Tab-separated table of C-alpha atoms in Angstrom:
chain	number	residue	atom	x	y	z
V	46	UNK	CA	-0.042	0.011	-0.024
V	47	UNK	CA	1.082	3.630	-0.513
V	48	UNK	CA	1.545	5.804	2.535
V	49	UNK	CA	1.437	9.559	1.606
V	50	UNK	CA	1.637	12.726	3.625
V	51	UNK	CA	0.333	15.883	1.680
V	52	UNK	CA	1.515	19.426	2.473
V	53	UNK	CA	-0.460	21.284	5.117
V	54	UNK	CA	-2.199	24.675	4.375
V	55	UNK	CA	-0.569	27.519	6.186
V	56	UNK	CA	-3.412	29.427	8.030
V	57	UNK	CA	-3.618	32.283	10.421
V	58	UNK	CA	-1.189	34.504	8.689
V	59	UNK	CA	-2.120	37.919	7.401
V	60	UNK	CA	-0.210	40.489	5.428
V	61	UNK	CA	-2.065	43.849	5.703
V	62	UNK	CA	-1.621	47.052	3.674
V	63	UNK	CA	0.224	49.772	5.408
V	64	UNK	CA	0.574	53.614	4.828
V	65	UNK	CA	3.307	55.783	6.458
V	66	UNK	CA	3.833	59.525	6.512
V	67	UNK	CA	7.088	60.385	4.852
V	68	UNK	CA	9.937	61.032	7.368
V	69	UNK	CA	12.953	60.137	5.256
V	70	UNK	CA	13.244	56.561	6.546
V	71	UNK	CA	12.543	53.429	4.646
V	72	UNK	CA	9.358	51.735	5.508
V	73	UNK	CA	8.238	48.007	5.221
V	74	UNK	CA	5.478	45.675	6.098
V	75	UNK	CA	5.417	42.553	8.108
V	76	UNK	CA	3.041	39.599	8.381
V	77	UNK	CA	0.778	39.077	11.404
V	78	UNK	CA	0.300	35.757	13.043
V	79	UNK	CA	2.471	32.785	14.222
V	80	UNK	CA	4.394	30.994	11.557
V	81	UNK	CA	3.990	27.158	11.735
V	82	UNK	CA	7.099	25.370	12.911
V	83	UNK	CA	9.201	24.546	10.058
V	84	UNK	CA	8.208	27.560	7.895
V	85	UNK	CA	9.740	30.975	7.101
V	86	UNK	CA	8.848	34.061	5.398
V	87	UNK	CA	10.638	35.854	2.616
V	88	UNK	CA	9.738	39.432	1.621
V	89	UNK	CA	10.186	41.081	-1.846
V	90	UNK	CA	9.557	44.671	-3.014
V	91	UNK	CA	8.973	45.561	0.576
V	92	UNK	CA	10.806	48.749	1.133
V	93	UNK	CA	9.824	52.326	0.319
V	94	UNK	CA	11.194	55.679	1.435
V	95	UNK	CA	9.786	58.408	-0.855
V	96	UNK	CA	6.129	59.288	-1.435
V	97	UNK	CA	4.381	56.759	-3.586
V	98	UNK	CA	3.146	53.064	-3.325
V	99	UNK	CA	3.990	49.567	-4.353
V	100	UNK	CA	2.781	46.077	-3.974
V	101	UNK	CA	4.927	44.087	-1.485
V	102	UNK	CA	4.999	40.319	-1.324
V	103	UNK	CA	5.345	37.882	1.671
V	104	UNK	CA	6.024	34.206	0.598
V	105	UNK	CA	5.715	31.715	3.306
V	106	UNK	CA	7.228	28.298	2.754
V	107	UNK	CA	8.264	25.049	4.480
V	108	UNK	CA	9.025	21.563	3.301
V	109	UNK	CA	5.758	20.196	4.784
V	110	UNK	CA	3.542	23.091	3.724
V	111	UNK	CA	1.904	24.546	0.672
V	112	UNK	CA	3.707	27.691	-0.168
V	113	UNK	CA	1.590	30.792	0.843
V	114	UNK	CA	2.088	33.893	-1.207
V	115	UNK	CA	0.419	37.181	0.203
V	116	UNK	CA	0.506	40.603	-1.264
V	117	UNK	CA	-0.293	44.076	0.427
V	118	UNK	CA	0.175	47.688	-0.578
V	119	UNK	CA	2.924	49.671	1.003
V	120	UNK	CA	2.319	53.481	0.729
V	121	UNK	CA	4.228	56.620	1.802
V	122	UNK	CA	2.111	59.671	1.982
V	123	UNK	CA	3.348	63.345	2.010
V	124	UNK	CA	4.522	64.918	5.135
V	125	UNK	CA	3.192	68.321	6.299
V	126	UNK	CA	5.463	71.261	6.247
V	127	UNK	CA	5.470	72.498	9.870
V	128	UNK	CA	7.269	75.294	11.756
V	129	UNK	CA	7.159	77.843	8.913
V	130	UNK	CA	5.566	81.207	9.348
V	131	UNK	CA	4.818	84.053	6.847
V	132	UNK	CA	4.099	87.259	8.794
V	133	UNK	CA	2.627	90.492	7.723
V	134	UNK	CA	4.973	93.348	7.268
V	135	UNK	CA	4.753	97.071	7.171
V	136	UNK	CA	7.338	99.564	5.873
V	137	UNK	CA	7.776	103.276	5.721
V	138	UNK	CA	8.143	104.454	2.131
V	139	UNK	CA	11.710	105.290	1.296
V	140	UNK	CA	11.692	104.696	-2.443
V	141	UNK	CA	13.077	101.122	-2.420
V	142	UNK	CA	11.143	97.893	-3.050
V	143	UNK	CA	10.234	95.915	0.013
V	144	UNK	CA	9.331	92.279	0.361
V	145	UNK	CA	8.476	89.576	3.103
V	146	UNK	CA	10.297	86.323	3.939
V	147	UNK	CA	9.205	83.151	5.579
V	148	UNK	CA	10.703	82.317	9.006
V	149	UNK	CA	11.618	78.844	10.246
V	150	UNK	CA	13.858	76.149	8.622
V	151	UNK	CA	12.659	74.454	5.543
V	152	UNK	CA	12.576	70.694	5.599
V	153	UNK	CA	15.306	69.173	3.592
V	154	UNK	CA	13.962	68.584	-0.040
V	155	UNK	CA	11.557	71.697	0.036
V	156	UNK	CA	11.849	75.101	-1.532
V	157	UNK	CA	9.808	78.313	-1.352
V	158	UNK	CA	8.555	80.514	-4.119
V	159	UNK	CA	6.980	84.010	-3.558
V	160	UNK	CA	4.292	85.703	-5.594
V	161	UNK	CA	3.133	89.472	-5.309
V	162	UNK	CA	5.919	89.987	-2.859
V	163	UNK	CA	7.448	93.270	-3.924
V	164	UNK	CA	6.042	96.794	-3.278
V	165	UNK	CA	7.602	100.234	-3.542
V	166	UNK	CA	4.739	102.687	-3.322
V	167	UNK	CA	2.275	103.395	-0.544
V	168	UNK	CA	-0.458	100.853	-0.196
V	169	UNK	CA	-0.897	97.133	0.522
V	170	UNK	CA	-1.180	93.737	-1.285
V	171	UNK	CA	-1.464	90.071	-0.303
V	172	UNK	CA	1.853	88.245	-0.771
V	173	UNK	CA	2.075	84.490	-1.116
V	174	UNK	CA	4.750	82.062	-0.015
V	175	UNK	CA	4.503	78.551	-1.567
V	176	UNK	CA	6.584	75.772	-0.033
V	177	UNK	CA	6.846	72.633	-2.151
V	178	UNK	CA	8.883	69.276	-2.067
V	179	UNK	CA	8.218	65.933	-3.722
V	180	UNK	CA	7.750	64.354	-0.330
V	181	UNK	CA	5.674	67.070	1.302
V	182	UNK	CA	2.209	68.488	1.009
V	183	UNK	CA	2.296	71.790	-0.619
V	184	UNK	CA	2.030	74.685	2.047
V	185	UNK	CA	0.682	77.997	0.851
V	186	UNK	CA	0.901	80.942	3.167
V	187	UNK	CA	-0.233	84.511	2.738
V	188	UNK	CA	0.717	87.750	4.435
V	189	UNK	CA	-0.037	91.397	3.921
V	190	UNK	CA	2.724	93.679	2.578
V	191	UNK	CA	2.224	97.240	3.166
V	192	UNK	CA	4.014	100.517	2.462
V	193	UNK	CA	2.973	103.463	4.685
V	194	UNK	CA	3.402	107.146	3.821
V	195	UNK	CA	6.772	108.709	4.816
V	196	UNK	CA	6.890	111.930	6.834
V	197	UNK	CA	8.171	115.021	5.085
V	198	UNK	CA	11.047	116.500	7.018
V	199	UNK	CA	13.497	119.450	6.642
V	200	UNK	CA	11.009	121.874	5.396
V	201	UNK	CA	10.204	125.250	7.186
V	202	UNK	CA	7.762	128.003	6.400
V	203	UNK	CA	8.901	131.058	8.250
V	204	UNK	CA	6.993	134.289	9.004
V	205	UNK	CA	7.806	137.161	6.824
V	206	UNK	CA	7.382	140.958	7.146
V	207	UNK	CA	7.757	143.512	4.388
V	208	UNK	CA	7.640	147.136	4.117
V	209	UNK	CA	4.865	148.540	2.003
V	210	UNK	CA	6.080	149.361	-1.409
V	211	UNK	CA	2.930	148.851	-3.468
V	212	UNK	CA	3.835	145.411	-4.777
V	213	UNK	CA	2.324	142.047	-3.646
V	214	UNK	CA	4.615	140.066	-1.194
V	215	UNK	CA	4.424	136.292	-0.543
V	216	UNK	CA	6.353	133.706	1.503
V	217	UNK	CA	8.332	130.580	0.410
V	218	UNK	CA	9.195	127.284	2.076
V	219	UNK	CA	12.825	126.550	2.746
V	220	UNK	CA	14.449	123.181	2.507
V	221	UNK	CA	14.559	120.460	-0.338
V	222	UNK	CA	11.233	118.985	-1.249
V	223	UNK	CA	11.448	115.109	-1.332
V	224	UNK	CA	11.266	113.611	-4.769
V	225	UNK	CA	7.609	113.030	-5.706
V	226	UNK	CA	6.209	115.974	-3.656
V	227	UNK	CA	5.003	119.390	-4.471
V	228	UNK	CA	3.871	122.545	-2.575
V	229	UNK	CA	0.836	124.615	-2.911
V	230	UNK	CA	0.173	127.878	-1.270
V	231	UNK	CA	-2.988	129.537	0.085
V	232	UNK	CA	-3.513	133.133	1.298
V	233	UNK	CA	0.030	133.914	0.417
V	234	UNK	CA	-0.115	137.163	-1.305
V	235	UNK	CA	-0.499	140.594	0.403
V	236	UNK	CA	0.077	144.061	-0.925
V	237	UNK	CA	-1.476	146.508	1.735
V	238	UNK	CA	-0.518	146.993	5.205
V	239	UNK	CA	-1.611	144.452	7.509
V	240	UNK	CA	-1.143	140.642	8.199
V	241	UNK	CA	-2.555	137.283	7.324
V	242	UNK	CA	-1.850	133.621	7.857
V	243	UNK	CA	-0.430	132.037	4.782
V	244	UNK	CA	-0.505	128.121	4.297
V	245	UNK	CA	1.925	125.930	2.506
V	246	UNK	CA	0.652	122.459	1.801
V	247	UNK	CA	3.165	119.830	0.738
V	248	UNK	CA	1.722	116.636	-0.819
V	249	UNK	CA	2.885	113.515	-2.538
V	250	UNK	CA	1.384	110.015	-3.170
V	251	UNK	CA	3.898	108.360	-0.943
V	252	UNK	CA	4.046	111.071	1.808
V	253	UNK	CA	1.933	112.207	4.722
V	254	UNK	CA	0.506	115.642	3.745
V	255	UNK	CA	2.307	118.461	5.588
V	256	UNK	CA	0.608	121.778	6.177
V	257	UNK	CA	2.698	124.721	7.461
V	258	UNK	CA	1.440	128.104	8.273
V	259	UNK	CA	3.182	131.420	8.581
V	260	UNK	CA	2.380	135.064	9.264
V	261	UNK	CA	2.698	137.284	6.104
V	262	UNK	CA	2.753	140.938	7.247
V	263	UNK	CA	3.076	144.393	5.489
V	264	UNK	CA	4.278	147.224	7.587
V	265	UNK	CA	3.758	151.023	6.880
V	266	UNK	CA	6.308	152.661	4.713
V	267	UNK	CA	8.015	155.766	5.967
V	268	UNK	CA	7.029	158.797	4.000
V	269	UNK	CA	10.276	160.455	2.746
V	270	UNK	CA	11.227	163.380	0.545
V	271	UNK	CA	8.475	165.559	1.830
V	272	UNK	CA	9.183	169.019	3.451
V	273	UNK	CA	7.083	171.603	4.966
V	274	UNK	CA	8.727	174.906	4.652
């Protein structure tokens, strides 16, 4: 008679899918369950470091067992970019372009690109910083970039007194007007004896308006060349 022993079926072993967040380290899957005595497991295509997925294989074999081949999906998902901030910034107008910058250390393998992140004139806009990397979720940050008006300095508007001579008199500012500004005068002409408050208004798109006042006076002239014999 023929005495035969047939291979046993391997049972109670599982090989589950696994997903890991990218951290720069290689990831792999492992079977779960207790291997029957006399069997061993061999893995193939079972290591992944960068974002993506693959089909890993676990092959369990033994002389007295039917070989069991199991497959599972090994996946690496993008890591979030953390510890980066992009703060609002306000600068006083000085004629040069201003921009903002992120703070924090970029993870290795990422880079930052900016959009709408340069301004020279007074006003504000929304700047964008976009941080990307093959193994990271894209992070988009926004911040307000603002330029505020500059103060006009070094300009004076002094009082003036003139002796009546029949011609109109006026006052003028002293100092150098900043580039991009101009001056306009009001109540700044007088011919007859008396006084008034003259105004000098200095304006410019990128400057805080400066209003200066001064007293313009005409004093009586001395009558000369008249005799009374």
